[in-house]
């Protein structure tokens, strides 16, 4: 990790060699995913409303960048008119994310960015770290998982987040849907294009 100490005007890079660690990506042990989700939730609790000033903030302008990138591909939207409806919905409801409790997030909490040693999660590749809703990290780790696994990961995350009495459970579901839409919009032009179309369409039907 990298830390900036304002009082000394110095940046300190911290490194740790995780001997014997394995990647979470492709690991069949669901319990490791549950551990990773709980780890993220406790980090979110710890940093809620208390993130260092140098961390990037996901504000309306940030989210709008990804929406505009999609809209710059009119042929794709013309072939799927419901995508414009979804873009309009996301733009109208950005406040669900920007008005949510903000905390430190990894930003791309995918299994490929998580190492495991002794069943403990060690996230790597923090270049997308930001001040944003914690549900974005949860949306990352449940992406492309089987429904029954998604439910277990969600419960592991929620159980840990609810250890903090400040956590707003009532708005959790909508924040998670919006977080999932954000990731699909951000990574819209990827090799998972067909899967993303289908998943976006499913989420869009849920929130309407």
mmCIF file with all atom_site columns, C-alpha atoms in Angstrom:
data_model
loop_
_atom_site.group_PDB
_atom_site.id
_atom_site.type_symbol
_atom_site.label_atom_id
_atom_site.label_alt_id
_atom_site.label_comp_id
_atom_site.label_asym_id
_atom_site.label_entity_id
_atom_site.label_seq_id
_atom_site.pdbx_PDB_ins_code
_atom_site.Cartn_x
_atom_site.Cartn_y
_atom_site.Cartn_z
_atom_site.occupancy
_atom_site.B_iso_or_equiv
_atom_site.pdbx_formal_charge
_atom_site.auth_seq_id
_atom_site.auth_comp_id
_atom_site.auth_asym_id
_atom_site.auth_atom_id
_atom_site.pdbx_PDB_model_num
ATOM 1   C CA . UNK A 1 1   ? 0.000   0.000   0.000   1.00 0.00 ? 1   UNK A CA 1
ATOM 2   C CA . UNK A 1 2   ? 1.012   3.654   -0.405  1.00 0.00 ? 2   UNK A CA 1
ATOM 3   C CA . UNK A 1 3   ? 0.472   6.221   2.336   1.00 0.00 ? 3   UNK A CA 1
ATOM 4   C CA . UNK A 1 4   ? 1.044   9.978   2.201   1.00 0.00 ? 4   UNK A CA 1
ATOM 5   C CA . UNK A 1 5   ? 1.984   11.742  5.430   1.00 0.00 ? 5   UNK A CA 1
ATOM 6   C CA . UNK A 1 6   ? 1.042   15.385  4.978   1.00 0.00 ? 6   UNK A CA 1
ATOM 7   C CA . UNK A 1 7   ? 2.874   16.592  8.061   1.00 0.00 ? 7   UNK A CA 1
ATOM 8   C CA . UNK A 1 8   ? 6.155   15.276  6.653   1.00 0.00 ? 8   UNK A CA 1
ATOM 9   C CA . UNK A 1 9   ? 5.322   15.754  2.942   1.00 0.00 ? 9   UNK A CA 1
ATOM 10  C CA . UNK A 1 10  ? 6.390   12.158  2.340   1.00 0.00 ? 10  UNK A CA 1
ATOM 11  C CA . UNK A 1 11  ? 4.874   9.150   0.599   1.00 0.00 ? 11  UNK A CA 1
ATOM 12  C CA . UNK A 1 12  ? 5.582   5.747   2.105   1.00 0.00 ? 12  UNK A CA 1
ATOM 13  C CA . UNK A 1 13  ? 5.235   2.537   0.084   1.00 0.00 ? 13  UNK A CA 1
ATOM 14  C CA . UNK A 1 14  ? 4.462   -0.547  2.166   1.00 0.00 ? 14  UNK A CA 1
ATOM 15  C CA . UNK A 1 15  ? 5.103   -3.998  0.728   1.00 0.00 ? 15  UNK A CA 1
ATOM 16  C CA . UNK A 1 16  ? 4.572   -7.514  2.026   1.00 0.00 ? 16  UNK A CA 1
ATOM 17  C CA . UNK A 1 17  ? 5.719   -10.768 0.455   1.00 0.00 ? 17  UNK A CA 1
ATOM 18  C CA . UNK A 1 18  ? 2.860   -13.249 0.894   1.00 0.00 ? 18  UNK A CA 1
ATOM 19  C CA . UNK A 1 19  ? 4.735   -16.520 0.720   1.00 0.00 ? 19  UNK A CA 1
ATOM 20  C CA . UNK A 1 20  ? 2.437   -19.460 0.129   1.00 0.00 ? 20  UNK A CA 1
ATOM 21  C CA . UNK A 1 21  ? -0.530  -17.359 -0.969  1.00 0.00 ? 21  UNK A CA 1
ATOM 22  C CA . UNK A 1 22  ? -2.934  -18.463 -3.703  1.00 0.00 ? 22  UNK A CA 1
ATOM 23  C CA . UNK A 1 23  ? -5.271  -16.565 -6.004  1.00 0.00 ? 23  UNK A CA 1
ATOM 24  C CA . UNK A 1 24  ? -8.970  -16.561 -5.223  1.00 0.00 ? 24  UNK A CA 1
ATOM 25  C CA . UNK A 1 25  ? -9.738  -16.602 -8.957  1.00 0.00 ? 25  UNK A CA 1
ATOM 26  C CA . UNK A 1 26  ? -11.078 -20.004 -9.970  1.00 0.00 ? 26  UNK A CA 1
ATOM 27  C CA . UNK A 1 27  ? -10.837 -21.369 -6.432  1.00 0.00 ? 27  UNK A CA 1
ATOM 28  C CA . UNK A 1 28  ? -13.673 -23.844 -5.776  1.00 0.00 ? 28  UNK A CA 1
ATOM 29  C CA . UNK A 1 29  ? -13.797 -23.178 -2.007  1.00 0.00 ? 29  UNK A CA 1
ATOM 30  C CA . UNK A 1 30  ? -16.812 -20.904 -1.524  1.00 0.00 ? 30  UNK A CA 1
ATOM 31  C CA . UNK A 1 31  ? -15.796 -20.256 2.080   1.00 0.00 ? 31  UNK A CA 1
ATOM 32  C CA . UNK A 1 32  ? -12.837 -18.245 0.819   1.00 0.00 ? 32  UNK A CA 1
ATOM 33  C CA . UNK A 1 33  ? -15.244 -15.943 -1.015  1.00 0.00 ? 33  UNK A CA 1
ATOM 34  C CA . UNK A 1 34  ? -17.263 -15.578 2.170   1.00 0.00 ? 34  UNK A CA 1
ATOM 35  C CA . UNK A 1 35  ? -14.109 -14.651 4.073   1.00 0.00 ? 35  UNK A CA 1
ATOM 36  C CA . UNK A 1 36  ? -13.146 -12.092 1.429   1.00 0.00 ? 36  UNK A CA 1
ATOM 37  C CA . UNK A 1 37  ? -16.612 -10.508 1.512   1.00 0.00 ? 37  UNK A CA 1
ATOM 38  C CA . UNK A 1 38  ? -16.529 -10.261 5.307   1.00 0.00 ? 38  UNK A CA 1
ATOM 39  C CA . UNK A 1 39  ? -13.031 -8.749  5.135   1.00 0.00 ? 39  UNK A CA 1
ATOM 40  C CA . UNK A 1 40  ? -14.273 -6.062  2.739   1.00 0.00 ? 40  UNK A CA 1
ATOM 41  C CA . UNK A 1 41  ? -17.315 -5.350  4.909   1.00 0.00 ? 41  UNK A CA 1
ATOM 42  C CA . UNK A 1 42  ? -15.178 -4.792  8.005   1.00 0.00 ? 42  UNK A CA 1
ATOM 43  C CA . UNK A 1 43  ? -12.888 -2.495  6.036   1.00 0.00 ? 43  UNK A CA 1
ATOM 44  C CA . UNK A 1 44  ? -15.947 -0.548  4.903   1.00 0.00 ? 44  UNK A CA 1
ATOM 45  C CA . UNK A 1 45  ? -17.160 -0.255  8.496   1.00 0.00 ? 45  UNK A CA 1
ATOM 46  C CA . UNK A 1 46  ? -13.764 0.957   9.683   1.00 0.00 ? 46  UNK A CA 1
ATOM 47  C CA . UNK A 1 47  ? -13.351 3.655   7.031   1.00 0.00 ? 47  UNK A CA 1
ATOM 48  C CA . UNK A 1 48  ? -16.968 4.837   6.714   1.00 0.00 ? 48  UNK A CA 1
ATOM 49  C CA . UNK A 1 49  ? -16.907 8.623   6.628   1.00 0.00 ? 49  UNK A CA 1
ATOM 50  C CA . UNK A 1 50  ? -13.219 8.641   7.496   1.00 0.00 ? 50  UNK A CA 1
ATOM 51  C CA . UNK A 1 51  ? -11.194 8.290   4.299   1.00 0.00 ? 51  UNK A CA 1
ATOM 52  C CA . UNK A 1 52  ? -7.878  10.125  3.722   1.00 0.00 ? 52  UNK A CA 1
ATOM 53  C CA . UNK A 1 53  ? -8.239  13.230  1.555   1.00 0.00 ? 53  UNK A CA 1
ATOM 54  C CA . UNK A 1 54  ? -5.934  11.946  -1.195  1.00 0.00 ? 54  UNK A CA 1
ATOM 55  C CA . UNK A 1 55  ? -8.292  9.084   -2.111  1.00 0.00 ? 55  UNK A CA 1
ATOM 56  C CA . UNK A 1 56  ? -10.293 9.534   -5.330  1.00 0.00 ? 56  UNK A CA 1
ATOM 57  C CA . UNK A 1 57  ? -13.962 10.429  -4.805  1.00 0.00 ? 57  UNK A CA 1
ATOM 58  C CA . UNK A 1 58  ? -16.690 8.829   -6.919  1.00 0.00 ? 58  UNK A CA 1
ATOM 59  C CA . UNK A 1 59  ? -18.865 11.899  -7.479  1.00 0.00 ? 59  UNK A CA 1
ATOM 60  C CA . UNK A 1 60  ? -21.591 12.507  -10.137 1.00 0.00 ? 60  UNK A CA 1
ATOM 61  C CA . UNK A 1 61  ? -18.974 13.720  -12.627 1.00 0.00 ? 61  UNK A CA 1
ATOM 62  C CA . UNK A 1 62  ? -17.046 10.457  -12.233 1.00 0.00 ? 62  UNK A CA 1
ATOM 63  C CA . UNK A 1 63  ? -20.073 8.233   -12.903 1.00 0.00 ? 63  UNK A CA 1
ATOM 64  C CA . UNK A 1 64  ? -21.131 10.433  -15.828 1.00 0.00 ? 64  UNK A CA 1
ATOM 65  C CA . UNK A 1 65  ? -17.854 9.733   -17.639 1.00 0.00 ? 65  UNK A CA 1
ATOM 66  C CA . UNK A 1 66  ? -18.854 6.092   -18.120 1.00 0.00 ? 66  UNK A CA 1
ATOM 67  C CA . UNK A 1 67  ? -22.394 6.953   -19.182 1.00 0.00 ? 67  UNK A CA 1
ATOM 68  C CA . UNK A 1 68  ? -21.124 9.339   -21.834 1.00 0.00 ? 68  UNK A CA 1
ATOM 69  C CA . UNK A 1 69  ? -18.722 6.709   -23.132 1.00 0.00 ? 69  UNK A CA 1
ATOM 70  C CA . UNK A 1 70  ? -21.655 4.362   -23.736 1.00 0.00 ? 70  UNK A CA 1
ATOM 71  C CA . UNK A 1 71  ? -23.663 7.100   -25.397 1.00 0.00 ? 71  UNK A CA 1
ATOM 72  C CA . UNK A 1 72  ? -20.771 7.706   -27.788 1.00 0.00 ? 72  UNK A CA 1
ATOM 73  C CA . UNK A 1 73  ? -21.616 4.327   -29.339 1.00 0.00 ? 73  UNK A CA 1
ATOM 74  C CA . UNK A 1 74  ? -25.059 5.092   -30.826 1.00 0.00 ? 74  UNK A CA 1
ATOM 75  C CA . UNK A 1 75  ? -25.108 1.988   -33.023 1.00 0.00 ? 75  UNK A CA 1
ATOM 76  C CA . UNK A 1 76  ? -25.008 -0.267  -29.960 1.00 0.00 ? 76  UNK A CA 1
ATOM 77  C CA . UNK A 1 77  ? -27.826 1.635   -28.274 1.00 0.00 ? 77  UNK A CA 1
ATOM 78  C CA . UNK A 1 78  ? -29.865 1.724   -31.487 1.00 0.00 ? 78  UNK A CA 1
ATOM 79  C CA . UNK A 1 79  ? -29.768 -2.068  -31.606 1.00 0.00 ? 79  UNK A CA 1
ATOM 80  C CA . UNK A 1 80  ? -30.938 -2.262  -27.976 1.00 0.00 ? 80  UNK A CA 1
ATOM 81  C CA . UNK A 1 81  ? -33.172 0.764   -27.254 1.00 0.00 ? 81  UNK A CA 1
ATOM 82  C CA . UNK A 1 82  ? -33.708 -0.301  -23.645 1.00 0.00 ? 82  UNK A CA 1
ATOM 83  C CA . UNK A 1 83  ? -30.030 0.546   -22.984 1.00 0.00 ? 83  UNK A CA 1
ATOM 84  C CA . UNK A 1 84  ? -30.798 4.266   -23.346 1.00 0.00 ? 84  UNK A CA 1
ATOM 85  C CA . UNK A 1 85  ? -33.636 3.879   -20.840 1.00 0.00 ? 85  UNK A CA 1
ATOM 86  C CA . UNK A 1 86  ? -31.197 2.263   -18.450 1.00 0.00 ? 86  UNK A CA 1
ATOM 87  C CA . UNK A 1 87  ? -28.601 5.003   -18.970 1.00 0.00 ? 87  UNK A CA 1
ATOM 88  C CA . UNK A 1 88  ? -31.274 7.611   -18.269 1.00 0.00 ? 88  UNK A CA 1
ATOM 89  C CA . UNK A 1 89  ? -32.347 5.704   -15.150 1.00 0.00 ? 89  UNK A CA 1
ATOM 90  C CA . UNK A 1 90  ? -28.801 5.512   -13.836 1.00 0.00 ? 90  UNK A CA 1
ATOM 91  C CA . UNK A 1 91  ? -28.161 9.194   -14.518 1.00 0.00 ? 91  UNK A CA 1
ATOM 92  C CA . UNK A 1 92  ? -31.422 10.157  -12.760 1.00 0.00 ? 92  UNK A CA 1
ATOM 93  C CA . UNK A 1 93  ? -30.657 7.986   -9.737  1.00 0.00 ? 93  UNK A CA 1
ATOM 94  C CA . UNK A 1 94  ? -26.918 8.577   -9.297  1.00 0.00 ? 94  UNK A CA 1
ATOM 95  C CA . UNK A 1 95  ? -27.860 10.041  -5.918  1.00 0.00 ? 95  UNK A CA 1
ATOM 96  C CA . UNK A 1 96  ? -28.450 6.498   -4.645  1.00 0.00 ? 96  UNK A CA 1
ATOM 97  C CA . UNK A 1 97  ? -24.678 6.048   -4.851  1.00 0.00 ? 97  UNK A CA 1
ATOM 98  C CA . UNK A 1 98  ? -23.426 9.566   -4.165  1.00 0.00 ? 98  UNK A CA 1
ATOM 99  C CA . UNK A 1 99  ? -25.849 10.065  -1.282  1.00 0.00 ? 99  UNK A CA 1
ATOM 100 C CA . UNK A 1 100 ? -25.040 6.714   0.315   1.00 0.00 ? 100 UNK A CA 1
ATOM 101 C CA . UNK A 1 101 ? -22.615 6.371   3.237   1.00 0.00 ? 101 UNK A CA 1
ATOM 102 C CA . UNK A 1 102 ? -19.163 6.640   1.657   1.00 0.00 ? 102 UNK A CA 1
ATOM 103 C CA . UNK A 1 103 ? -16.154 4.606   2.688   1.00 0.00 ? 103 UNK A CA 1
ATOM 104 C CA . UNK A 1 104 ? -12.849 3.292   1.415   1.00 0.00 ? 104 UNK A CA 1
ATOM 105 C CA . UNK A 1 105 ? -13.381 0.751   -1.351  1.00 0.00 ? 105 UNK A CA 1
ATOM 106 C CA . UNK A 1 106 ? -10.974 -1.346  -3.362  1.00 0.00 ? 106 UNK A CA 1
ATOM 107 C CA . UNK A 1 107 ? -12.870 -0.451  -6.527  1.00 0.00 ? 107 UNK A CA 1
ATOM 108 C CA . UNK A 1 108 ? -12.246 -3.699  -8.420  1.00 0.00 ? 108 UNK A CA 1
ATOM 109 C CA . UNK A 1 109 ? -12.725 -6.331  -5.732  1.00 0.00 ? 109 UNK A CA 1
ATOM 110 C CA . UNK A 1 110 ? -12.716 -9.207  -8.184  1.00 0.00 ? 110 UNK A CA 1
ATOM 111 C CA . UNK A 1 111 ? -11.364 -12.647 -7.337  1.00 0.00 ? 111 UNK A CA 1
ATOM 112 C CA . UNK A 1 112 ? -8.358  -12.075 -9.627  1.00 0.00 ? 112 UNK A CA 1
ATOM 113 C CA . UNK A 1 113 ? -7.306  -9.199  -7.343  1.00 0.00 ? 113 UNK A CA 1
ATOM 114 C CA . UNK A 1 114 ? -7.509  -11.182 -4.111  1.00 0.00 ? 114 UNK A CA 1
ATOM 115 C CA . UNK A 1 115 ? -4.795  -13.424 -2.696  1.00 0.00 ? 115 UNK A CA 1
ATOM 116 C CA . UNK A 1 116 ? -5.534  -15.947 0.028   1.00 0.00 ? 116 UNK A CA 1
ATOM 117 C CA . UNK A 1 117 ? -3.186  -17.184 2.721   1.00 0.00 ? 117 UNK A CA 1
ATOM 118 C CA . UNK A 1 118 ? -4.374  -19.236 5.692   1.00 0.00 ? 118 UNK A CA 1
ATOM 119 C CA . UNK A 1 119 ? -7.973  -18.464 4.607   1.00 0.00 ? 119 UNK A CA 1
ATOM 120 C CA . UNK A 1 120 ? -7.328  -14.716 5.020   1.00 0.00 ? 120 UNK A CA 1
ATOM 121 C CA . UNK A 1 121 ? -7.992  -12.322 2.117   1.00 0.00 ? 121 UNK A CA 1
ATOM 122 C CA . UNK A 1 122 ? -5.211  -10.031 0.905   1.00 0.00 ? 122 UNK A CA 1
ATOM 123 C CA . UNK A 1 123 ? -6.526  -7.726  -1.853  1.00 0.00 ? 123 UNK A CA 1
ATOM 124 C CA . UNK A 1 124 ? -3.934  -6.477  -4.337  1.00 0.00 ? 124 UNK A CA 1
ATOM 125 C CA . UNK A 1 125 ? -3.933  -3.940  -7.202  1.00 0.00 ? 125 UNK A CA 1
ATOM 126 C CA . UNK A 1 126 ? -5.425  -0.970  -5.347  1.00 0.00 ? 126 UNK A CA 1
ATOM 127 C CA . UNK A 1 127 ? -5.161  1.541   -8.199  1.00 0.00 ? 127 UNK A CA 1
ATOM 128 C CA . UNK A 1 128 ? -8.968  1.949   -8.308  1.00 0.00 ? 128 UNK A CA 1
ATOM 129 C CA . UNK A 1 129 ? -9.297  2.579   -4.565  1.00 0.00 ? 129 UNK A CA 1
ATOM 130 C CA . UNK A 1 130 ? -11.821 5.316   -3.879  1.00 0.00 ? 130 UNK A CA 1
ATOM 131 C CA . UNK A 1 131 ? -14.221 7.038   -1.510  1.00 0.00 ? 131 UNK A CA 1
ATOM 132 C CA . UNK A 1 132 ? -17.521 5.463   -2.542  1.00 0.00 ? 132 UNK A CA 1
ATOM 133 C CA . UNK A 1 133 ? -20.318 3.096   -1.416  1.00 0.00 ? 133 UNK A CA 1
ATOM 134 C CA . UNK A 1 134 ? -19.056 -0.246  -0.124  1.00 0.00 ? 134 UNK A CA 1
ATOM 135 C CA . UNK A 1 135 ? -21.616 -2.075  -2.247  1.00 0.00 ? 135 UNK A CA 1
ATOM 136 C CA . UNK A 1 136 ? -19.342 -1.535  -5.253  1.00 0.00 ? 136 UNK A CA 1
ATOM 137 C CA . UNK A 1 137 ? -16.844 -4.007  -3.793  1.00 0.00 ? 137 UNK A CA 1
ATOM 138 C CA . UNK A 1 138 ? -19.628 -6.483  -3.069  1.00 0.00 ? 138 UNK A CA 1
ATOM 139 C CA . UNK A 1 139 ? -20.925 -6.111  -6.635  1.00 0.00 ? 139 UNK A CA 1
ATOM 140 C CA . UNK A 1 140 ? -17.428 -6.930  -7.867  1.00 0.00 ? 140 UNK A CA 1
ATOM 141 C CA . UNK A 1 141 ? -16.953 -10.146 -5.934  1.00 0.00 ? 141 UNK A CA 1
ATOM 142 C CA . UNK A 1 142 ? -20.406 -11.548 -6.730  1.00 0.00 ? 142 UNK A CA 1
ATOM 143 C CA . UNK A 1 143 ? -20.112 -10.826 -10.459 1.00 0.00 ? 143 UNK A CA 1
ATOM 144 C CA . UNK A 1 144 ? -20.639 -13.934 -12.613 1.00 0.00 ? 144 UNK A CA 1
ATOM 145 C CA . UNK A 1 145 ? -21.115 -16.168 -9.567  1.00 0.00 ? 145 UNK A CA 1
ATOM 146 C CA . UNK A 1 146 ? -23.933 -18.722 -9.384  1.00 0.00 ? 146 UNK A CA 1
ATOM 147 C CA . UNK A 1 147 ? -27.116 -17.413 -7.693  1.00 0.00 ? 147 UNK A CA 1
ATOM 148 C CA . UNK A 1 148 ? -26.772 -19.691 -4.672  1.00 0.00 ? 148 UNK A CA 1
ATOM 149 C CA . UNK A 1 149 ? -23.173 -18.560 -4.177  1.00 0.00 ? 149 UNK A CA 1
ATOM 150 C CA . UNK A 1 150 ? -24.147 -14.909 -4.631  1.00 0.00 ? 150 UNK A CA 1
ATOM 151 C CA . UNK A 1 151 ? -26.681 -15.250 -1.825  1.00 0.00 ? 151 UNK A CA 1
ATOM 152 C CA . UNK A 1 152 ? -24.116 -16.713 0.560   1.00 0.00 ? 152 UNK A CA 1
ATOM 153 C CA . UNK A 1 153 ? -21.571 -14.005 -0.259  1.00 0.00 ? 153 UNK A CA 1
ATOM 154 C CA . UNK A 1 154 ? -24.204 -11.290 0.255   1.00 0.00 ? 154 UNK A CA 1
ATOM 155 C CA . UNK A 1 155 ? -25.132 -12.726 3.628   1.00 0.00 ? 155 UNK A CA 1
ATOM 156 C CA . UNK A 1 156 ? -21.488 -12.902 4.703   1.00 0.00 ? 156 UNK A CA 1
ATOM 157 C CA . UNK A 1 157 ? -21.012 -9.268  3.715   1.00 0.00 ? 157 UNK A CA 1
ATOM 158 C CA . UNK A 1 158 ? -24.232 -8.106  5.374   1.00 0.00 ? 158 UNK A CA 1
ATOM 159 C CA . UNK A 1 159 ? -23.521 -9.965  8.607   1.00 0.00 ? 159 UNK A CA 1
ATOM 160 C CA . UNK A 1 160 ? -20.161 -8.228  8.917   1.00 0.00 ? 160 UNK A CA 1
ATOM 161 C CA . UNK A 1 161 ? -21.511 -4.782  7.927   1.00 0.00 ? 161 UNK A CA 1
ATOM 162 C CA . UNK A 1 162 ? -24.293 -5.054  10.480  1.00 0.00 ? 162 UNK A CA 1
ATOM 163 C CA . UNK A 1 163 ? -21.647 -5.251  13.187  1.00 0.00 ? 163 UNK A CA 1
ATOM 164 C CA . UNK A 1 164 ? -21.623 -1.462  12.719  1.00 0.00 ? 164 UNK A CA 1
ATOM 165 C CA . UNK A 1 165 ? -24.878 0.100   13.926  1.00 0.00 ? 165 UNK A CA 1
ATOM 166 C CA . UNK A 1 166 ? -24.491 2.940   11.396  1.00 0.00 ? 166 UNK A CA 1
ATOM 167 C CA . UNK A 1 167 ? -25.054 0.620   8.447   1.00 0.00 ? 167 UNK A CA 1
ATOM 168 C CA . UNK A 1 168 ? -28.226 1.432   6.490   1.00 0.00 ? 168 UNK A CA 1
ATOM 169 C CA . UNK A 1 169 ? -29.715 -1.970  5.705   1.00 0.00 ? 169 UNK A CA 1
ATOM 170 C CA . UNK A 1 170 ? -32.951 -0.515  4.332   1.00 0.00 ? 170 UNK A CA 1
ATOM 171 C CA . UNK A 1 171 ? -31.244 1.037   1.314   1.00 0.00 ? 171 UNK A CA 1
ATOM 172 C CA . UNK A 1 172 ? -28.791 -1.808  0.787   1.00 0.00 ? 172 UNK A CA 1
ATOM 173 C CA . UNK A 1 173 ? -30.600 -3.577  -2.074  1.00 0.00 ? 173 UNK A CA 1
ATOM 174 C CA . UNK A 1 174 ? -30.948 -0.487  -4.270  1.00 0.00 ? 174 UNK A CA 1
ATOM 175 C CA . UNK A 1 175 ? -27.335 0.532   -3.613  1.00 0.00 ? 175 UNK A CA 1
ATOM 176 C CA . UNK A 1 176 ? -26.207 -2.931  -4.673  1.00 0.00 ? 176 UNK A CA 1
ATOM 177 C CA . UNK A 1 177 ? -28.293 -2.825  -7.882  1.00 0.00 ? 177 UNK A CA 1
ATOM 178 C CA . UNK A 1 178 ? -26.860 0.579   -8.733  1.00 0.00 ? 178 UNK A CA 1
ATOM 179 C CA . UNK A 1 179 ? -23.345 -0.655  -7.949  1.00 0.00 ? 179 UNK A CA 1
ATOM 180 C CA . UNK A 1 180 ? -23.856 -3.613  -10.294 1.00 0.00 ? 180 UNK A CA 1
ATOM 181 C CA . UNK A 1 181 ? -25.114 -1.305  -13.032 1.00 0.00 ? 181 UNK A CA 1
ATOM 182 C CA . UNK A 1 182 ? -22.118 0.980   -12.518 1.00 0.00 ? 182 UNK A CA 1
ATOM 183 C CA . UNK A 1 183 ? -19.665 -1.897  -13.003 1.00 0.00 ? 183 UNK A CA 1
ATOM 184 C CA . UNK A 1 184 ? -21.481 -3.105  -16.117 1.00 0.00 ? 184 UNK A CA 1
ATOM 185 C CA . UNK A 1 185 ? -21.428 0.410   -17.552 1.00 0.00 ? 185 UNK A CA 1
ATOM 186 C CA . UNK A 1 186 ? -17.759 0.898   -16.659 1.00 0.00 ? 186 UNK A CA 1
ATOM 187 C CA . UNK A 1 187 ? -16.674 -2.403  -18.183 1.00 0.00 ? 187 UNK A CA 1
ATOM 188 C CA . UNK A 1 188 ? -19.256 -2.393  -20.947 1.00 0.00 ? 188 UNK A CA 1
ATOM 189 C CA . UNK A 1 189 ? -16.761 -2.866  -23.762 1.00 0.00 ? 189 UNK A CA 1
ATOM 190 C CA . UNK A 1 190 ? -15.226 -6.138  -22.648 1.00 0.00 ? 190 UNK A CA 1
ATOM 191 C CA . UNK A 1 191 ? -15.131 -9.727  -23.846 1.00 0.00 ? 191 UNK A CA 1
ATOM 192 C CA . UNK A 1 192 ? -18.105 -10.480 -21.586 1.00 0.00 ? 192 UNK A CA 1
ATOM 193 C CA . UNK A 1 193 ? -20.277 -8.222  -23.738 1.00 0.00 ? 193 UNK A CA 1
ATOM 194 C CA . UNK A 1 194 ? -23.112 -10.702 -24.315 1.00 0.00 ? 194 UNK A CA 1
ATOM 195 C CA . UNK A 1 195 ? -23.207 -11.725 -20.653 1.00 0.00 ? 195 UNK A CA 1
ATOM 196 C CA . UNK A 1 196 ? -23.261 -8.079  -19.594 1.00 0.00 ? 196 UNK A CA 1
ATOM 197 C CA . UNK A 1 197 ? -26.173 -7.296  -21.918 1.00 0.00 ? 197 UNK A CA 1
ATOM 198 C CA . UNK A 1 198 ? -28.195 -10.102 -20.371 1.00 0.00 ? 198 UNK A CA 1
ATOM 199 C CA . UNK A 1 199 ? -27.278 -9.226  -16.801 1.00 0.00 ? 199 UNK A CA 1
ATOM 200 C CA . UNK A 1 200 ? -27.907 -5.503  -17.276 1.00 0.00 ? 200 UNK A CA 1
ATOM 201 C CA . UNK A 1 201 ? -31.303 -6.336  -18.776 1.00 0.00 ? 201 UNK A CA 1
ATOM 202 C CA . UNK A 1 202 ? -32.157 -8.525  -15.769 1.00 0.00 ? 202 UNK A CA 1
ATOM 203 C CA . UNK A 1 203 ? -31.203 -5.813  -13.272 1.00 0.00 ? 203 UNK A CA 1
ATOM 204 C CA . UNK A 1 204 ? -33.069 -3.175  -15.268 1.00 0.00 ? 204 UNK A CA 1
ATOM 205 C CA . UNK A 1 205 ? -36.263 -5.242  -15.008 1.00 0.00 ? 205 UNK A CA 1
ATOM 206 C CA . UNK A 1 206 ? -35.821 -5.608  -11.242 1.00 0.00 ? 206 UNK A CA 1
ATOM 207 C CA . UNK A 1 207 ? -35.458 -1.908  -10.515 1.00 0.00 ? 207 UNK A CA 1
ATOM 208 C CA . UNK A 1 208 ? -38.280 -0.691  -12.768 1.00 0.00 ? 208 UNK A CA 1
#
